Coordinates of C-alpha atoms and ligand atoms in Angstrom, one line a residue:
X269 CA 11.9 -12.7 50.5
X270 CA 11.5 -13.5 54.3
X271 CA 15.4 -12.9 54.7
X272 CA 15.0 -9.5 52.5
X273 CA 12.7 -8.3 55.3
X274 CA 15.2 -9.3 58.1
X275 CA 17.6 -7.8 56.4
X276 CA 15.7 -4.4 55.9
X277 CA 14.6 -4.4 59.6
X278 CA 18.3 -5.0 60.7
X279 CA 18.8 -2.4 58.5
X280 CA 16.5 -0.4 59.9
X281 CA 17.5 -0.8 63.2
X282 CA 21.0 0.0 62.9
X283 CA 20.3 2.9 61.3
X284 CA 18.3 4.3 64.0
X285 CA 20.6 3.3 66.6
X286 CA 23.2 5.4 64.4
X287 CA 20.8 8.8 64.7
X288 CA 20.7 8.2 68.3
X289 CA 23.8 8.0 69.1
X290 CA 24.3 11.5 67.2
X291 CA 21.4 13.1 69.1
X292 CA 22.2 16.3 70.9
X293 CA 22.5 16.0 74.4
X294 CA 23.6 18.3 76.7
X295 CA 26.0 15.7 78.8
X296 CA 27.7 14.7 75.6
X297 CA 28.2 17.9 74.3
X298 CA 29.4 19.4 77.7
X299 CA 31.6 16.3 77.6
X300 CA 32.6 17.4 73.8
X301 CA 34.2 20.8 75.4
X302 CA 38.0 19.9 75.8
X303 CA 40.7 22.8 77.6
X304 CA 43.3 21.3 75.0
X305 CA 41.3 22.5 72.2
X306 CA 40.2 25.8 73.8
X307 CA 44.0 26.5 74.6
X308 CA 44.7 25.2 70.9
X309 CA 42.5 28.1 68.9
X310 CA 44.3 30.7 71.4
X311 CA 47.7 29.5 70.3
X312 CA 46.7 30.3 66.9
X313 CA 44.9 33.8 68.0
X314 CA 48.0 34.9 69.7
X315 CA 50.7 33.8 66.8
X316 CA 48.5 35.2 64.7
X317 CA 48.6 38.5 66.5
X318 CA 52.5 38.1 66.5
X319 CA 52.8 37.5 63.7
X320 CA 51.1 40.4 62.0
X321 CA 52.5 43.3 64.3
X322 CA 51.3 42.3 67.6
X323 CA 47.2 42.7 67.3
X324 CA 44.1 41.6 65.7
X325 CA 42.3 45.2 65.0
X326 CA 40.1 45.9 63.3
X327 CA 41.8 47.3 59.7
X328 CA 45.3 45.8 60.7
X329 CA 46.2 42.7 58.8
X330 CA 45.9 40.5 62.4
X331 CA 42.0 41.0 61.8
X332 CA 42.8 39.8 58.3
X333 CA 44.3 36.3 59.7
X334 CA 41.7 35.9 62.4
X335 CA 39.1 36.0 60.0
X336 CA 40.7 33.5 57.3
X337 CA 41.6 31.2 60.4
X338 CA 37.9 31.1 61.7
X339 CA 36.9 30.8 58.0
X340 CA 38.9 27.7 57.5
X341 CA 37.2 25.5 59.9
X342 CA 33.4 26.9 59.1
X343 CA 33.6 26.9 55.3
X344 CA 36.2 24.8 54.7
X345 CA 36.6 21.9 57.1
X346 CA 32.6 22.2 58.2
X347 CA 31.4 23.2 54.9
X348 CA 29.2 20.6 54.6
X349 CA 28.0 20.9 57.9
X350 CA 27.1 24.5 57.8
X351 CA 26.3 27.7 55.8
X352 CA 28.8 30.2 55.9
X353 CA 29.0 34.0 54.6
X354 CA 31.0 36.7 55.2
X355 CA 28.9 40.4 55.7
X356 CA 31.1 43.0 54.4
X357 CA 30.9 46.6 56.1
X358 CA 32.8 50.1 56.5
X359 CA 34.1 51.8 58.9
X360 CA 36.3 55.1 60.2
X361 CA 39.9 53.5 60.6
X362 CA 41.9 55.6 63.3
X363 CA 45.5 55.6 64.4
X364 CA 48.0 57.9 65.8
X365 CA 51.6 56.8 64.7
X366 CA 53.3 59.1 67.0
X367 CA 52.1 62.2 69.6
X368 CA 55.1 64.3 70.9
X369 CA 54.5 67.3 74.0
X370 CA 57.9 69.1 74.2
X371 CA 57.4 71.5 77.3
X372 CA 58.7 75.1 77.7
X373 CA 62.3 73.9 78.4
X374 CA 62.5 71.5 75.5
X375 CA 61.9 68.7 78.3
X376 CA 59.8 65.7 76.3
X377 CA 56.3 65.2 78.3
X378 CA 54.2 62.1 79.0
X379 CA 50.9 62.2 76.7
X380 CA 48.2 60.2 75.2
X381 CA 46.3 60.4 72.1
X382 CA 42.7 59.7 72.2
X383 CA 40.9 58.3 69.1
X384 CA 40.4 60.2 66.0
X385 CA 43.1 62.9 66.9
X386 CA 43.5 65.0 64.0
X387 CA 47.0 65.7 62.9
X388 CA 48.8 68.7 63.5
X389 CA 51.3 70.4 60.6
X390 CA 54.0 68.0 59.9
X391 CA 57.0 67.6 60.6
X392 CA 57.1 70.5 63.2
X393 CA 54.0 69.9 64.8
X394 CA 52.5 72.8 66.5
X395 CA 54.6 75.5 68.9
X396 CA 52.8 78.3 70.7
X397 CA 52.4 79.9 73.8
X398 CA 49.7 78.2 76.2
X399 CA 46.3 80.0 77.5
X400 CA 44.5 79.0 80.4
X401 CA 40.8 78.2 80.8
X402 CA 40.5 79.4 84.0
X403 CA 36.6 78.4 85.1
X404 CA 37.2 75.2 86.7
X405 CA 33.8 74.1 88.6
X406 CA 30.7 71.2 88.6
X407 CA 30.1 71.8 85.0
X408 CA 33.9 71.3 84.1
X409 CA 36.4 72.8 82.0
X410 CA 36.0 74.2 79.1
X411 CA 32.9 72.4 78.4
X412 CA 30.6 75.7 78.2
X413 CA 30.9 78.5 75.8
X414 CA 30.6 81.0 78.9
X415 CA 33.2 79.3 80.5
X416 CA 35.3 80.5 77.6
X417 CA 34.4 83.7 78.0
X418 CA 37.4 86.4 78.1
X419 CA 40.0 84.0 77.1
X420 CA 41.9 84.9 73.9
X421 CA 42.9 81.3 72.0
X422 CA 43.8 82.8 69.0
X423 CA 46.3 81.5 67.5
X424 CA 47.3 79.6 71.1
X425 CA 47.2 76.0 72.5
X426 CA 44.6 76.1 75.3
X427 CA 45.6 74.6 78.4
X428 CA 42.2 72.8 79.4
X429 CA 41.1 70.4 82.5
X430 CA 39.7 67.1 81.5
X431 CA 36.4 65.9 83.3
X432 CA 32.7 65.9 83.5
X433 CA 32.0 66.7 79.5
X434 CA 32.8 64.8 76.4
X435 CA 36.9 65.6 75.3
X436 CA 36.0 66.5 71.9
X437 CA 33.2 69.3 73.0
X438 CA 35.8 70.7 74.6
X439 CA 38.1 70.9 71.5
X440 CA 35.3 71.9 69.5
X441 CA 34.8 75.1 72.0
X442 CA 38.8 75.2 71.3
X443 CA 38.9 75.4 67.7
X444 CA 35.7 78.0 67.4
X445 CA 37.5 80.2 69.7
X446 CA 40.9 79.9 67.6
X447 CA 42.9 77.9 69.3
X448 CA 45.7 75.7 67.4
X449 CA 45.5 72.4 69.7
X450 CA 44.6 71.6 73.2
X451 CA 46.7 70.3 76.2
X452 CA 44.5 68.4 78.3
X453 CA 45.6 68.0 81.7
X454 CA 44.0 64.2 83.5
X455 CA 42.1 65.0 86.0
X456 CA 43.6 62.4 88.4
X457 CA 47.6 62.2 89.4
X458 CA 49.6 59.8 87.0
X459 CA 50.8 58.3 83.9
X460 CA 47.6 55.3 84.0
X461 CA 45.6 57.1 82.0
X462 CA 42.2 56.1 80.1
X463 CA 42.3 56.4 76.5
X464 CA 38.8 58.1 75.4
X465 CA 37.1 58.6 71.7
X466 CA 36.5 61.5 70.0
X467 CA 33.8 59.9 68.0
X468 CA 34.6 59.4 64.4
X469 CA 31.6 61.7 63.9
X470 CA 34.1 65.0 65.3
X471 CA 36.5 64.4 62.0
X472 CA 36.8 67.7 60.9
X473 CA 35.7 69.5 63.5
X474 CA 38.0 69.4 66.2
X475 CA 41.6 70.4 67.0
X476 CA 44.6 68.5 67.7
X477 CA 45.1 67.2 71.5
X478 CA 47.8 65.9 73.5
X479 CA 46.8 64.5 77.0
X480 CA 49.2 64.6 79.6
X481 CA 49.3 64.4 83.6
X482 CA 47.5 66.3 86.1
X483 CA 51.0 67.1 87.7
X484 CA 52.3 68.8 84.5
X485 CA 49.2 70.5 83.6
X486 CA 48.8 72.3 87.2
X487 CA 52.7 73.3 87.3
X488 CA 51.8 75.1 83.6
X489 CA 48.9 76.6 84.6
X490 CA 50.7 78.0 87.5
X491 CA 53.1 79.4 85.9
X492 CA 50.6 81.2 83.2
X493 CA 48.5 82.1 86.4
X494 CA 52.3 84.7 87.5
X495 CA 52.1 85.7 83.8
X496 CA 54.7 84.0 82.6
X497 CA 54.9 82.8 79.0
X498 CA 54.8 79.2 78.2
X499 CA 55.1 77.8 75.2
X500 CA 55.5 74.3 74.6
X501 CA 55.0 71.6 70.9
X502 CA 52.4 69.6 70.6
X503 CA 53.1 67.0 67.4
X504 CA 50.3 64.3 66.2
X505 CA 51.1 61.9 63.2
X506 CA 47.6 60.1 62.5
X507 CA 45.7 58.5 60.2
X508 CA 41.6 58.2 59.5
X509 CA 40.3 56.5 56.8
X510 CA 37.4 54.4 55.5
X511 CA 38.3 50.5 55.5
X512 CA 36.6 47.4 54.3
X513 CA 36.1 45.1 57.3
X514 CA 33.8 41.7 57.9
X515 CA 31.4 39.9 60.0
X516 CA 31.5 35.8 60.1
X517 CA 27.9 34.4 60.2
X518 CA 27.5 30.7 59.7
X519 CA 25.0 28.7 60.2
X520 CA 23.7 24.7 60.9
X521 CA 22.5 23.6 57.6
X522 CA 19.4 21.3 59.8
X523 CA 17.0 23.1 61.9
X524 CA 14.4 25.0 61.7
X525 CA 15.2 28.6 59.9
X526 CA 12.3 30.2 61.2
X527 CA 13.8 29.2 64.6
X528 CA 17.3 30.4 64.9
X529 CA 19.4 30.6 68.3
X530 CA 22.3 32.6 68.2
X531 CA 25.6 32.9 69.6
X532 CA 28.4 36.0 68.8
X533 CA 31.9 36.9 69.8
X534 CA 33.7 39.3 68.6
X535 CA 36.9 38.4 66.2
X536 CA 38.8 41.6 66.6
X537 CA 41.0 43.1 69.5
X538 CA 42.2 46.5 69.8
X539 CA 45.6 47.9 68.7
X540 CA 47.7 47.6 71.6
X541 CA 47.3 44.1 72.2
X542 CA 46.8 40.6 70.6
X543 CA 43.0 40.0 72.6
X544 CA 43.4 36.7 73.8
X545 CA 40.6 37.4 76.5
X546 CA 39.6 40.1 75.2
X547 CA 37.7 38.6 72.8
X548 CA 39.7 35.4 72.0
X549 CA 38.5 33.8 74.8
X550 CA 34.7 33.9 73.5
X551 CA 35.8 33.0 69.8
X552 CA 36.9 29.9 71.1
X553 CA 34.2 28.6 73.0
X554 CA 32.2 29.6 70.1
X555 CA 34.8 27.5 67.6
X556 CA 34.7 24.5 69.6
X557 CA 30.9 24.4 69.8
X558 CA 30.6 24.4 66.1
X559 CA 33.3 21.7 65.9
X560 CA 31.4 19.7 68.3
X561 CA 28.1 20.3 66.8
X562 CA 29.1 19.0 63.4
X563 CA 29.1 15.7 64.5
X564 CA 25.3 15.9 65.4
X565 CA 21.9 15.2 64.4
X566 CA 18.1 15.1 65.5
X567 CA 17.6 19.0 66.9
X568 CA 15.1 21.1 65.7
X569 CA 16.2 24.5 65.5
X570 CA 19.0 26.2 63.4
X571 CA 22.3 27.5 65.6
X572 CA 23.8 30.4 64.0
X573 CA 27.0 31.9 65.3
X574 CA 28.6 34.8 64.8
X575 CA 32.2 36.6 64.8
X576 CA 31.7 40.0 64.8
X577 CA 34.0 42.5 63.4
X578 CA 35.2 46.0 64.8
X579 CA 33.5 45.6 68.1
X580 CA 36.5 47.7 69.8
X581 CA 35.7 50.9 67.3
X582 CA 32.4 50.6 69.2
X583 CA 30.2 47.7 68.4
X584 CA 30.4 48.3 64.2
X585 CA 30.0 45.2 63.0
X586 CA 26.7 44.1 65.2
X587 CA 24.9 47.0 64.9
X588 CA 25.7 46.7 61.1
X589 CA 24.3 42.9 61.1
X590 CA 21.1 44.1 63.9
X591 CA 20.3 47.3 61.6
X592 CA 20.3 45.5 58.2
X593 CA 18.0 42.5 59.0
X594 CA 14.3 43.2 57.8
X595 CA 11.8 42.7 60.7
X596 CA 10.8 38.9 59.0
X597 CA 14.2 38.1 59.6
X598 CA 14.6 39.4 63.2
X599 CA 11.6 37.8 63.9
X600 CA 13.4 34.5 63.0
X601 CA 16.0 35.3 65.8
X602 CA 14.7 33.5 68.8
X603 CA 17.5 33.9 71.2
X604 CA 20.8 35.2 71.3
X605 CA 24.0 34.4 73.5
X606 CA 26.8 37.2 73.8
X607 CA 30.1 35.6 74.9
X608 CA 32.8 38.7 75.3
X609 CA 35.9 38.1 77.7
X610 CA 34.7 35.1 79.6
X611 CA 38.4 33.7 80.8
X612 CA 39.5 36.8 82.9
X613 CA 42.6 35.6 85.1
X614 CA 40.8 36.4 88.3
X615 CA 37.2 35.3 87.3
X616 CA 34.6 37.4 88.3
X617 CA 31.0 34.7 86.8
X618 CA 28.7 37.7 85.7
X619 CA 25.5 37.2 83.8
X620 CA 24.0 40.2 82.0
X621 CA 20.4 40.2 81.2
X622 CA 16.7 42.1 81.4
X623 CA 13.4 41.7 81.7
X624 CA 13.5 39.9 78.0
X625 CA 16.0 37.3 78.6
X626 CA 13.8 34.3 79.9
X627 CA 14.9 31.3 81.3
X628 CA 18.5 31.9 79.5
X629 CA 20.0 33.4 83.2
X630 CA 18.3 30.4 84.9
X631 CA 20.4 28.2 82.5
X632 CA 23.7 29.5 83.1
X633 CA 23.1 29.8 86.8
X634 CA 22.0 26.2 87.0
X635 CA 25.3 25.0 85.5
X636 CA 27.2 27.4 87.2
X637 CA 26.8 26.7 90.7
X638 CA 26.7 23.4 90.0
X639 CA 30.1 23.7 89.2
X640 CA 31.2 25.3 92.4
X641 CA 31.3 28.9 90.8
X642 CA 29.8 31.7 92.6
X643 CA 27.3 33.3 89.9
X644 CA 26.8 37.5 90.0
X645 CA 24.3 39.1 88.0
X646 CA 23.9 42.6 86.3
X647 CA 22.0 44.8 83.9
X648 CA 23.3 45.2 79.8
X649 CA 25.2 48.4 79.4
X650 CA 27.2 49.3 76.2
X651 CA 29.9 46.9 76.7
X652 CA 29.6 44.8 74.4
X653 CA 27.7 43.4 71.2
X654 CA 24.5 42.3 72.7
X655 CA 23.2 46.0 72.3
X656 CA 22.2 45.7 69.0
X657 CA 19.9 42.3 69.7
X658 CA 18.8 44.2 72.8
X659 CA 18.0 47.0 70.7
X660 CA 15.7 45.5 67.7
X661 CA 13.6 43.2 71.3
X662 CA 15.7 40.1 70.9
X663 CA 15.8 37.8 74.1
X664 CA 19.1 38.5 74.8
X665 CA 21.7 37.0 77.3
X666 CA 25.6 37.5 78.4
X667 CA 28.1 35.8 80.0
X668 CA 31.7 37.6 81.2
X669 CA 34.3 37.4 84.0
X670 CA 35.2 40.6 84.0
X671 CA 37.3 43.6 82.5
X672 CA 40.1 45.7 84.3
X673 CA 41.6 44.8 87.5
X674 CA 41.7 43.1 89.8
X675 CA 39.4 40.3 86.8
X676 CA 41.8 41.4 83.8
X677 CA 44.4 44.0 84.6
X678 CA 45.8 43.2 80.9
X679 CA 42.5 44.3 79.5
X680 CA 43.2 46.0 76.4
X681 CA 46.6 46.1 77.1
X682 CA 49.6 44.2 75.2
X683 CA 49.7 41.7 77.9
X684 CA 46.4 40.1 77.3
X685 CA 48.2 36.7 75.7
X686 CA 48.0 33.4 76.7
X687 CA 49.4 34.1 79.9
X688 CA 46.0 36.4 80.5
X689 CA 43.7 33.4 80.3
X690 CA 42.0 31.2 83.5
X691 CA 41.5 28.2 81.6
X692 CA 39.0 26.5 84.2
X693 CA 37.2 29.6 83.6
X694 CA 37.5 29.5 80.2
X695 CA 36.6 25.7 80.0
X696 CA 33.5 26.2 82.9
X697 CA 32.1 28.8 81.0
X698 CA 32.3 27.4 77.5
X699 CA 30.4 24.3 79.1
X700 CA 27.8 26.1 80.1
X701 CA 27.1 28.2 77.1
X702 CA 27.0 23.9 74.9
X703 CA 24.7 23.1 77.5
X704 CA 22.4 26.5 77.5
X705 CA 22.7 26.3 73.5
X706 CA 21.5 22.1 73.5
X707 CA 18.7 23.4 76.2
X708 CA 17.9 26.2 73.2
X709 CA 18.2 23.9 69.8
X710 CA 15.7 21.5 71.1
X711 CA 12.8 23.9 73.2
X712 CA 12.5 27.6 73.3
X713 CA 10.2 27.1 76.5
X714 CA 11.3 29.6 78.5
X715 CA 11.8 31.8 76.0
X716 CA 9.1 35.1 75.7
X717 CA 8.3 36.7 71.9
X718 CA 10.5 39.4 70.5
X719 CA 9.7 42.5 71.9
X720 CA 9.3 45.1 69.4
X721 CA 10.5 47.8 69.2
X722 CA 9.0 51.6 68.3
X723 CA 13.2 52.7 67.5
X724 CA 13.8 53.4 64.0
X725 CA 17.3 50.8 63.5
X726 CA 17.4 50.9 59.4
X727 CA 18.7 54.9 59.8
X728 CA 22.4 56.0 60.9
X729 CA 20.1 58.5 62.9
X730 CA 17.9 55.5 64.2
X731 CA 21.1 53.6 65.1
X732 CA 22.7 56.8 67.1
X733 CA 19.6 57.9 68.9
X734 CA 19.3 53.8 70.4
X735 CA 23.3 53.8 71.3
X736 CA 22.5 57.3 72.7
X737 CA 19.7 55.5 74.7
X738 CA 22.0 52.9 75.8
X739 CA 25.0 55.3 76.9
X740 CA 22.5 57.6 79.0
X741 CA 21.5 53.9 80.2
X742 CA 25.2 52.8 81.2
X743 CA 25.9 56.2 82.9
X744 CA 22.9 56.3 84.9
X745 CA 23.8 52.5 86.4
X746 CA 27.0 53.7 86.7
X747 CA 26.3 56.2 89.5
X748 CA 24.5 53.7 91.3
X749 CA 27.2 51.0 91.4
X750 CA 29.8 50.4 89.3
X751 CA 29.3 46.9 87.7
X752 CA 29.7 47.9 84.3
X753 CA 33.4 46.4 83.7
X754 CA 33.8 47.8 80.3
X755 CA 34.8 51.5 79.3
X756 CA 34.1 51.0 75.8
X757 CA 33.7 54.3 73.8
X758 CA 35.1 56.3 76.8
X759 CA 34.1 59.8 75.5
X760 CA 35.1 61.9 78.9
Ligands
NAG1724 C1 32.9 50.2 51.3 O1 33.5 51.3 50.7 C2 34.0 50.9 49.4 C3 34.8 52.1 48.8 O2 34.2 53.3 49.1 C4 32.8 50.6 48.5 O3 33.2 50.3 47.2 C5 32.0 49.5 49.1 O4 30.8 49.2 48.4 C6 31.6 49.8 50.6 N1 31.0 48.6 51.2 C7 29.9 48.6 51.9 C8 29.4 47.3 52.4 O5 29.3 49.7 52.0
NAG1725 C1 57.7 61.2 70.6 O1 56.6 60.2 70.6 C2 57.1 58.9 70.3 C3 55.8 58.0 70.4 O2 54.7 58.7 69.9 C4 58.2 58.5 71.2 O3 58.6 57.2 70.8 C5 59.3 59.5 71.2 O4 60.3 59.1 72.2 C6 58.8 60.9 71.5 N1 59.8 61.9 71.6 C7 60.5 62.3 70.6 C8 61.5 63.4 70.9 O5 60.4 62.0 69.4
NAG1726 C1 10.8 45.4 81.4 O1 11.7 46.5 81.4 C2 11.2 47.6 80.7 C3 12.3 48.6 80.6 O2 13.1 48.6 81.7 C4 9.9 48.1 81.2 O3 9.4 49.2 80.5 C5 8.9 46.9 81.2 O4 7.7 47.3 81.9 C6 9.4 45.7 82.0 N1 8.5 44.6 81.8 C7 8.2 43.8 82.7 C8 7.2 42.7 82.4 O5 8.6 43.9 83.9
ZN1727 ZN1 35.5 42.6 74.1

């Protein structure tokens, strides 16, 4: 009997020095974070993008593969670890297959095609004689219906300046004064030239585009200026259709549910390129911390991570997952940690936050500069998928290293591959977001109430009117200084 009890206590004993040495601390997970591993889920990202025409967008079958590969670690392999589902959604697909300008002596001319480019008649494409749009001033080009006034489109492709207002009012203007298409001339000297959106809300209302240089556009427009005739082809092949796409959300089965922290990166890339920073880099720190979490016990609030899709066709799949939970479940969300593009070749440590985000910049800035790295931080703008938590009062927080040159001059370009990556970055920054998330699963001290908000986020309508919010937002910091990185939904 006596030796039952020893035995029990041994037992006992044991057992509890088991549970603490699986209780979550930041040092051992920090420790947990491992550049082999990191660079191991971006070998897969990238082959996966070669392997399935060169990207991971969303509608392409790379997005497909991404998903399944994520999918096989936290259902599969973690299943027992974690609750996993997959939140369906819609959304616009969008490409142009080809986009041909053939000038006035049969010469072919540099042009790009923004998104949702309508298609012209195939296989000809359109030919016809060019009309200027002469009023050229502060309030742009063609962005006015007065500033239309006396020109005679019908029938014509008009010759337009880009700038100052959205591309598609301009092609709206276009098409309700006749026109067949629209050269757009850039309004700065080149072939680098930004790629904006229509908006897949313009299908149907505007005309076809082409966008070519500055250079060719003011040599035409001299010309039509000494009355000459000009008539050039302008040829889209596109494509826009509704497609099925997916959100990853998958959660600890311990912890608290009424106390969730939250972590998202998104698991698409655009067309041109296979996303390796762009957003590879945050889907693997957000792999490896749920691979390293697994083998832990003893904290008290649920982790919930989540792989967004269709972030590049402008933040789809999290403003689906934001505007779809009831307010109960919002409520529930006690933090969340946005992880876009935090490997940038020339590292540029930026924190994003407001007034909302508590001790969260304090944590990273901690860590951080105890790691030698020079910390900058910055507002939210529309970058990225932190908008919608923003949005619905969620203490929100983001870390990135910058888009564009000189951080990422292979951003969104089909050089962002392994080569694109600064893997001390990578690993520094991956570290810090295990040791912010350890701080977060054990105490939300630190961490103010949800703020609610009056915006109406269950409505299409609501939804627009907040990303409207957010873009007059972005614009406005922009003409102060320009720290927002990201040119997502470039509609100019
Ligand atoms: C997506 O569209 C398809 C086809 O129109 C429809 O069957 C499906 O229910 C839609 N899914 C969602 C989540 O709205
Ligand atoms: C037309 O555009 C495609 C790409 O959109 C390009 O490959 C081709 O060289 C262009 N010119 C002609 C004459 O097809
Ligand atoms: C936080 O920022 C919002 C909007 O920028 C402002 O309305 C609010 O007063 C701020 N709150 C505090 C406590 O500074
Ligand atoms: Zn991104």
């Amino acid at each position: 009997m006596k030796l039952t009890r020893i035995t029990l206590a041994a037992l006992r004993l044991s057992s509890t020095a088991v549970a603490t040495n699986n209780i979550l601390t930041a040092d051992k997970f920090e420790a947990d974070i491992r550049t082999e591993e990191l660079q191991n889920v971006l070998w897969n990202l990238n082959k996966i993008a070669r392997d399935n025409g060169g990207n991971r967008a969303f509608g392409e079958p790379g997005f497909r593969a991404s998903l399944d590969f994520v999918l096989e670690r936290a259902q599969k392999r973690f299943g027992d670890r974690f609750d996993t589902f997959v939140q369906p959604f819609n959304h616009t697909y969008d490409k142009t297959l080809r986009i041909n300008v053939t000038g006035p002596a049969g010469e072919d001319v540099f042009v790009i095609s923004p998104m949702y480019n309508p298609a012209t008649p195939l296989p000809g494409g359109i030919t016809a004689g060019l009309v200027d749009t002469p009023v050229d001033d502060e309030r742009g080009s063609g962005c006015f219906a007065e500033q239309w006034d006396g020109v005679d489109a019908t029938g014509k492709l008009a010759l337009i300046k880009r700038g100052v207002c959205a591309v598609a009012d301009k092609l709206k203007l276009a098409k309700e004064h006749g026109a067949l298409g629209v050269i757009l001339y850039n309004q700065e000297p080149g072939t680098s030239i930004a790629v904006p959106t229509l908006g897949a809300e313009t299908i149907g209302q505007t005309v076809p585009v082409g966008i070519i240089p500055l250079e060719v556009g003011e040599n035409w427009r001299a010309r039509l200026a000494s009355r000459a005739d000009v008539v050039v082809t302008l040829l889209v092949d596109s494509i826009s259709e509704t497609r099925e796409t997916w959100n990853i959300i998958s959660e600890t089965k311990q912890g608290d549910p009424n106390k969730v922290v939250m972590l998202g990166a998104h698991l698409d890339s655009v067309q041109k390129g296979a996303g390796i920073n762009d957003d590879g880099s945050g889907v693997a720190a957000l792999l490896e911390i749920m691979t390293a979490l697994r083998r832990y016990d003893g904290f008290p609030h649920k982790i919930r991570f989540a792989w967004w899709g269709a972030e590049e066709s402008g933040l789809v799949g999290s403003l689906y997952y934001t505007s779809h939970l009831s307010e109960a479940e919002a409520d529930k969300i006690k933090y969340y940690f946005n992880y876009d593009m935090i490997g940038s070749p020339q590292p540029d440590f930026s924190i994003a936050s407001n007034n909302n985000s508590g001790i969260g910049p304090e944590l990273f800035e901690e860590y951080l500069v105890s790691q030698g790295v020079q910390v900058r931080h910055g507002g939210f703008d529309t970058g990225s998928d932190y908008v919608g938590f923003v949005n619905i009062g969620v203490p929100t927080i983001a870390l990135h290293t910058g888009a564009g040159a000189p951080w990422d001059a292979c951003y969104h370009q089909a050089c962002d591959d392994l080569d694109n990556i600064h893997w001390e970055a990578l690993t520094v920054n991956a570290k810090a977001a295990a040791r912010a998330l350890v701080r977060m699963a054990h105490s939300l001290e630190g961490v103010p109430p949800r703020q609610k908000t009056s915006l109406n986020l269950r409505t299409r309508r609501g939804v627009a009117e907040s990303f409207a919010k957010w873009a007059a937002m972005a614009e406005e910091a922009s003409h102060g200084h320009s720290c927002s990185h990201k040119g997502k939904k470039l509609r100019v």
